[in-house]
Short mmCIF file of C-alpha atoms (C1' of nucleotides) in Angstrom, two decimals:
data_model
loop_
_atom_site.label_atom_id
_atom_site.label_comp_id
_atom_site.label_asym_id
_atom_site.label_seq_id
_atom_site.Cartn_x
_atom_site.Cartn_y
_atom_site.Cartn_z
CA MET A 1 65.33 96.04 108.50
CA ASP A 2 63.89 97.92 105.58
CA GLY A 3 66.18 98.06 102.64
CA PHE A 4 66.49 97.87 98.91
CA SER A 5 68.77 96.22 96.46
CA VAL A 6 70.65 97.37 93.40
CA ALA A 7 72.66 95.59 90.76
CA GLU A 8 76.33 96.55 90.43
CA TYR A 9 78.75 94.73 88.17
CA ASP A 10 82.51 94.42 88.21
CA PHE A 11 82.56 95.31 91.93
CA SER A 12 83.66 93.50 95.10
CA LEU A 13 82.31 95.10 98.27
CA ALA A 14 84.58 93.03 100.54
CA ASP A 15 87.77 93.68 98.57
CA THR A 16 86.94 97.39 98.36
CA LEU A 17 86.20 97.82 102.08
CA ARG A 18 89.03 95.56 103.27
CA CYS A 19 91.92 96.90 101.23
CA GLY A 20 93.09 99.52 103.71
CA GLN A 21 91.44 102.63 102.29
CA CYS A 22 88.65 103.03 104.88
CA PHE A 23 88.44 102.41 108.61
CA ARG A 24 84.81 102.69 109.68
CA TRP A 25 83.29 99.67 107.91
CA LYS A 26 83.12 96.47 109.93
CA GLU A 27 82.38 93.02 108.69
CA ASN A 28 79.26 91.36 110.11
CA GLU A 29 78.87 87.70 110.88
CA ASN A 30 76.72 87.28 107.78
CA GLY A 31 79.52 88.58 105.56
CA GLY A 32 77.93 92.00 105.10
CA PHE A 33 79.44 95.29 106.27
CA THR A 34 78.15 98.06 108.53
CA GLY A 35 79.60 101.55 108.61
CA VAL A 36 78.79 105.17 109.23
CA ALA A 37 78.62 107.47 106.22
CA GLY A 38 76.59 110.53 105.36
CA GLY A 39 75.39 110.76 108.97
CA LYS A 40 73.74 107.34 108.80
CA GLN A 41 74.64 103.87 109.96
CA ILE A 42 74.41 101.82 106.80
CA SER A 43 74.63 98.08 106.20
CA ILE A 44 75.51 96.54 102.86
CA CYS A 45 75.56 92.90 101.88
CA GLN A 46 76.68 91.65 98.49
CA SER A 47 75.60 88.50 96.77
CA GLU A 48 76.75 88.02 93.21
CA ASN A 49 76.05 91.25 91.41
CA LYS A 50 73.47 92.49 93.89
CA LEU A 51 73.94 94.88 96.81
CA GLU A 52 71.37 94.70 99.63
CA ILE A 53 71.41 98.01 101.44
CA SER A 54 69.70 99.13 104.64
CA GLY A 55 69.92 102.29 106.72
CA CYS A 56 69.90 104.55 103.69
CA ARG A 57 67.17 105.60 101.26
CA GLU A 58 67.37 104.42 97.69
CA ASP A 59 67.51 107.96 96.34
CA ASP A 60 70.44 108.66 98.72
CA TYR A 61 72.21 105.70 97.19
CA HIS A 62 72.02 107.30 93.79
CA MET A 63 72.67 110.78 95.22
CA TRP A 64 75.93 109.96 97.00
CA LEU A 65 76.49 106.46 98.39
CA ARG A 66 77.17 104.97 94.98
CA ASP A 67 79.76 107.65 94.33
CA TYR A 68 81.24 107.11 97.83
CA LEU A 69 81.80 103.44 96.99
CA GLY A 70 83.67 104.37 93.83
CA LEU A 71 80.97 103.06 91.54
CA SER A 72 80.75 106.18 89.38
CA ILE A 73 84.09 105.54 87.71
CA ASP A 74 84.08 103.37 84.60
CA TYR A 75 86.41 100.65 85.83
CA LYS A 76 85.99 98.59 82.70
CA GLN A 77 87.64 101.33 80.70
CA VAL A 78 90.37 102.01 83.30
CA LYS A 79 91.24 98.34 83.56
CA ASP A 80 91.39 98.02 79.78
CA ILE A 81 93.98 100.78 79.73
CA LEU A 82 96.04 99.43 82.64
CA SER A 83 95.92 95.84 81.38
CA ALA A 84 98.15 96.71 78.45
CA ASP A 85 100.95 96.06 80.95
CA PRO A 86 101.17 92.32 81.71
CA THR A 87 102.14 92.78 85.37
CA LEU A 88 99.29 95.20 85.99
CA LYS A 89 96.99 92.82 84.17
CA GLN A 90 97.97 90.07 86.56
CA ALA A 91 97.43 92.28 89.66
CA ILE A 92 94.04 93.35 88.32
CA GLN A 93 92.96 89.79 87.65
CA TYR A 94 93.94 88.87 91.20
CA ALA A 95 91.20 91.13 92.66
CA PRO A 96 89.28 92.74 89.79
CA GLY A 97 86.45 94.10 91.93
CA ILE A 98 88.45 96.61 94.00
CA HIS A 99 87.29 100.20 93.62
CA ILE A 100 88.83 103.38 94.99
CA MET A 101 86.33 105.01 97.32
CA ARG A 102 85.53 108.72 97.48
CA GLN A 103 85.30 109.45 101.17
CA PRO A 104 84.83 112.88 102.76
CA LEU A 105 88.06 114.86 102.61
CA TRP A 106 88.33 115.78 106.29
CA GLU A 107 87.55 112.27 107.51
CA THR A 108 90.09 110.82 105.09
CA LEU A 109 92.81 113.30 106.05
CA CYS A 110 92.31 112.75 109.76
CA SER A 111 92.10 108.96 109.37
CA PHE A 112 95.35 108.72 107.41
CA ILE A 113 97.17 110.93 109.92
CA ILE A 114 96.13 108.33 112.49
CA SER A 115 97.13 105.50 110.15
CA GLN A 116 100.80 106.47 110.01
CA ASN A 117 103.21 103.96 111.55
CA ASN A 118 100.21 101.91 112.62
CA ASN A 119 98.24 98.77 111.86
CA ILE A 120 94.67 98.53 110.66
CA THR A 121 93.11 96.98 113.78
CA ARG A 122 94.54 99.68 116.00
CA ILE A 123 93.71 102.46 113.52
CA MET A 124 90.06 101.39 113.63
CA GLY A 125 90.09 101.38 117.43
CA ILE A 126 91.53 104.90 117.63
CA ILE A 127 88.98 106.20 115.11
CA ASP A 128 86.15 104.52 117.03
CA ARG A 129 87.25 106.29 120.20
CA LEU A 130 87.69 109.57 118.30
CA CYS A 131 84.08 109.40 117.09
CA GLU A 132 82.66 108.25 120.43
CA ASN A 133 84.45 111.00 122.35
CA PHE A 134 84.07 113.93 119.97
CA GLY A 135 81.50 113.05 117.30
CA CYS A 136 77.74 113.53 117.52
CA ASP A 137 75.61 110.76 118.98
CA LEU A 138 73.33 109.72 116.15
CA GLY A 139 71.60 107.07 118.24
CA GLY A 140 74.08 104.41 119.28
CA TYR A 141 76.60 105.34 116.63
CA TYR A 142 78.65 108.47 116.11
CA SER A 143 79.49 110.91 113.37
CA PHE A 144 83.09 111.67 112.53
CA PRO A 145 83.99 114.77 114.59
CA SER A 146 84.20 118.08 112.75
CA PRO A 147 87.52 119.89 112.37
CA GLU A 148 86.05 122.83 114.31
CA ARG A 149 85.37 120.59 117.30
CA LEU A 150 88.86 119.11 117.29
CA ALA A 151 90.55 122.46 116.63
CA ALA A 152 89.41 123.64 120.05
CA LEU A 153 91.19 120.77 121.85
CA SER A 154 94.69 120.31 123.24
CA PRO A 155 96.76 117.12 122.98
CA PRO A 156 95.89 115.94 126.53
CA ASP A 157 92.19 116.08 125.58
CA LEU A 158 92.92 113.31 123.08
CA SER A 159 94.42 110.95 125.65
CA PRO A 160 91.28 108.72 125.67
CA LEU A 161 92.12 107.88 122.04
CA ARG A 162 95.49 106.34 122.99
CA CYS A 163 96.84 107.56 119.68
CA GLY A 164 100.34 108.34 120.95
CA PHE A 165 102.39 111.04 119.28
CA ARG A 166 99.71 111.62 116.65
CA ASP A 167 97.58 113.73 119.01
CA ARG A 168 99.15 117.05 118.08
CA TYR A 169 99.08 116.13 114.37
CA ILE A 170 95.29 115.65 114.53
CA ILE A 171 94.84 119.00 116.23
CA ASP A 172 97.13 120.83 113.80
CA ALA A 173 95.16 119.36 110.90
CA ALA A 174 91.88 120.42 112.51
CA VAL A 175 93.15 123.97 113.05
CA LYS A 176 94.46 124.31 109.50
CA TYR A 177 91.32 122.74 108.06
CA SER A 178 88.98 125.08 109.89
CA ASP A 179 91.00 128.28 109.43
CA GLY A 180 91.21 127.92 105.65
CA THR A 181 94.90 126.97 105.36
CA ILE A 182 93.53 123.81 103.79
CA ASN A 183 91.03 124.60 101.04
CA GLU A 184 88.87 121.71 99.95
CA HIS A 185 88.18 123.02 96.45
CA PHE A 186 91.89 123.64 95.87
CA ILE A 187 92.81 120.14 97.09
CA LYS A 188 90.32 118.63 94.65
CA THR A 189 91.11 120.74 91.59
CA ALA A 190 94.62 122.22 91.71
CA PRO A 191 97.56 120.53 89.98
CA LEU A 192 98.42 117.45 92.00
CA ASP A 193 101.78 118.75 93.22
CA ASP A 194 100.17 121.98 94.49
CA ALA A 195 97.36 120.12 96.25
CA ARG A 196 99.88 117.79 97.89
CA ALA A 197 102.02 120.74 99.01
CA MET A 198 98.99 122.32 100.67
CA LEU A 199 98.28 119.15 102.65
CA MET A 200 101.94 118.85 103.65
CA ARG A 201 101.73 122.22 105.43
CA ILE A 202 100.10 120.24 108.24
CA THR A 203 102.50 118.96 110.90
CA GLY A 204 102.40 115.20 110.70
CA VAL A 205 101.42 115.02 107.03
CA GLY A 206 104.24 113.75 104.85
CA ARG A 207 104.03 112.59 101.28
CA LYS A 208 102.48 109.20 102.05
CA VAL A 209 99.62 110.58 104.17
CA ALA A 210 99.05 113.42 101.67
CA ASP A 211 98.84 111.02 98.73
CA CYS A 212 96.41 108.71 100.56
CA THR A 213 94.23 111.73 101.32
CA LEU A 214 94.32 112.85 97.68
CA LEU A 215 93.49 109.39 96.35
CA PHE A 216 90.85 108.20 98.82
CA GLY A 217 89.35 111.52 99.89
CA ALA A 218 89.69 113.87 96.94
CA GLY A 219 89.11 111.64 93.92
CA ARG A 220 92.65 112.27 92.66
CA LEU A 221 93.14 109.02 90.79
CA ASP A 222 96.64 110.02 89.67
CA ALA A 223 97.93 110.21 93.27
CA PHE A 224 100.23 107.31 94.07
CA PRO A 225 100.84 106.62 97.77
CA VAL A 226 104.05 104.65 98.37
CA ASP A 227 104.23 102.56 101.52
CA VAL A 228 106.58 99.68 102.29
CA TRP A 229 104.47 97.16 100.39
CA ILE A 230 104.25 99.33 97.29
CA LYS A 231 107.95 100.09 97.49
CA ARG A 232 108.72 96.41 97.73
CA ALA A 233 106.43 95.62 94.78
CA MET A 234 107.71 98.49 92.64
CA ASP A 235 111.35 97.58 93.28
CA SER A 236 110.84 94.08 91.97
CA LEU A 237 107.99 94.43 89.45
CA PHE A 238 108.36 97.96 88.03
CA THR A 239 112.01 98.91 88.22
CA GLU A 240 111.39 101.57 85.55
CA GLY A 241 108.28 102.89 87.32
CA LEU A 242 104.74 102.57 85.99
CA PRO A 243 104.32 102.84 82.23
CA ASP A 244 103.31 106.35 81.09
CA PHE A 245 99.87 105.27 79.93
CA ALA A 246 99.06 104.18 83.49
CA LEU A 247 99.96 107.49 85.14
CA PRO A 248 96.52 109.16 84.94
CA TYR A 249 95.20 106.16 86.90
CA ALA A 250 98.32 105.50 88.97
CA GLY A 251 96.28 105.45 92.17
CA ILE A 252 93.97 102.74 90.87
CA ALA A 253 96.97 100.75 89.69
CA GLN A 254 98.49 101.28 93.13
CA GLN A 255 95.50 99.72 94.83
CA TYR A 256 95.63 96.59 92.69
CA ILE A 257 99.39 96.28 93.22
CA PHE A 258 99.03 96.94 96.96
CA HIS A 259 96.41 94.26 97.45
CA TYR A 260 98.34 91.82 95.29
CA ALA A 261 101.63 92.48 97.10
CA ARG A 262 100.11 92.16 100.56
CA THR A 263 97.94 89.11 100.10
CA SER A 264 99.31 87.00 97.25
CA GLY A 265 102.26 85.74 99.31
CA LEU A 266 104.60 86.82 96.53
CA PHE A 267 106.53 89.17 98.81
CA ASP A 268 106.48 87.19 102.04
CA LYS A 269 109.91 86.92 103.57
CA LYS A 270 111.17 83.42 103.33
"C1'" DG B 1 122.38 110.57 109.03
"C1'" DC B 2 120.58 108.49 113.57
"C1'" DC B 3 117.53 107.54 116.99
"C1'" DC B 4 113.53 108.20 119.51
"C1'" DA B 5 108.47 109.14 120.31
"C1'" DG B 6 103.43 105.51 122.06
"C1'" DG B 7 101.19 101.64 121.11
"C1'" DG B 8 99.33 97.31 119.65
"C1'" DA B 9 99.52 93.61 116.12
"C1'" DA B 10 102.34 90.34 113.93
"C1'" DT B 11 106.03 87.48 113.90
"C1'" DC B 12 109.94 85.13 115.91
"C1'" DG B 13 112.50 82.12 119.15
"C1'" DC C 1 105.21 81.98 126.66
"C1'" DG C 2 108.30 86.46 126.22
"C1'" DA C 3 111.17 89.09 122.98
"C1'" DT C 4 111.50 91.46 118.85
"C1'" DT C 5 109.91 93.79 114.76
"C1'" DC C 6 106.98 96.73 112.19
"C1'" DC C 7 105.20 101.35 110.87
"C1'" DA C 8 105.29 107.51 108.83
"C1'" DT C 9 106.60 111.62 110.48
"C1'" DG C 10 108.87 115.25 113.08
"C1'" DG C 11 112.27 116.69 116.23
"C1'" DG C 12 116.49 116.59 118.80
#
DNA sequence: GCCCAGGGAATCG
DNA sequence: CGATTCCATGGG
């Protein structure tokens, strides 16, 4: 396969793609990952500080894929700021290469509606079936379906997805996304509380789903999604909340804490 | 405030 | 192996 390689430092592809923020990237047997983004099926393999990329042109990498992977943010600077807190410093050192991705807003919103009360393996299966049934065939792989396409459906139409009670939430989001109730520019630029309130007008979008959408799909690095793992970690590690200096990057801090809480064994029940 | 909704993975006994 | 638990949100 034709491809190219680029050097990226301070970045872990595997930790970034496996930390629960995206659902369309699958690990290959060779340790690389294949996913659909920007209407292309793209494969990426990391060795040391080099990314080997195929399925995407090198100028597209610099046009958007690099930004999609969260590589446009200066993590060195962010981590310097967050590391002033010793607990954050420890979480960062545990997996220093995690980046927050910048995925398309609609795909992120729809994916996190599906993610609620659900586990990652099953979320990925539902999203696969969503794309196969209602996305465009791009030649053996499928685009994420547009809100306009899904807005025309009724809950029974989604039965092939086996997504349970979330069917009507997906459709309500699609309707509100395509009729302008949800405004992408507003979500990305308004004060965080106002952007969150707009997302929460969708049936099936509570604070957790809204904050995930803001963080992973709108570049709102101050959004701070709280799930059971984060709650558990905050209750024992940050009883006073995050320090003020961390708040502009609370979402990035969240991702380090989340990964640390879930995988370090620190919070396993005994 | 309480419980249920639909489903599959994870964990328990 | 089967039984139980987990999960985010809305609705009754």
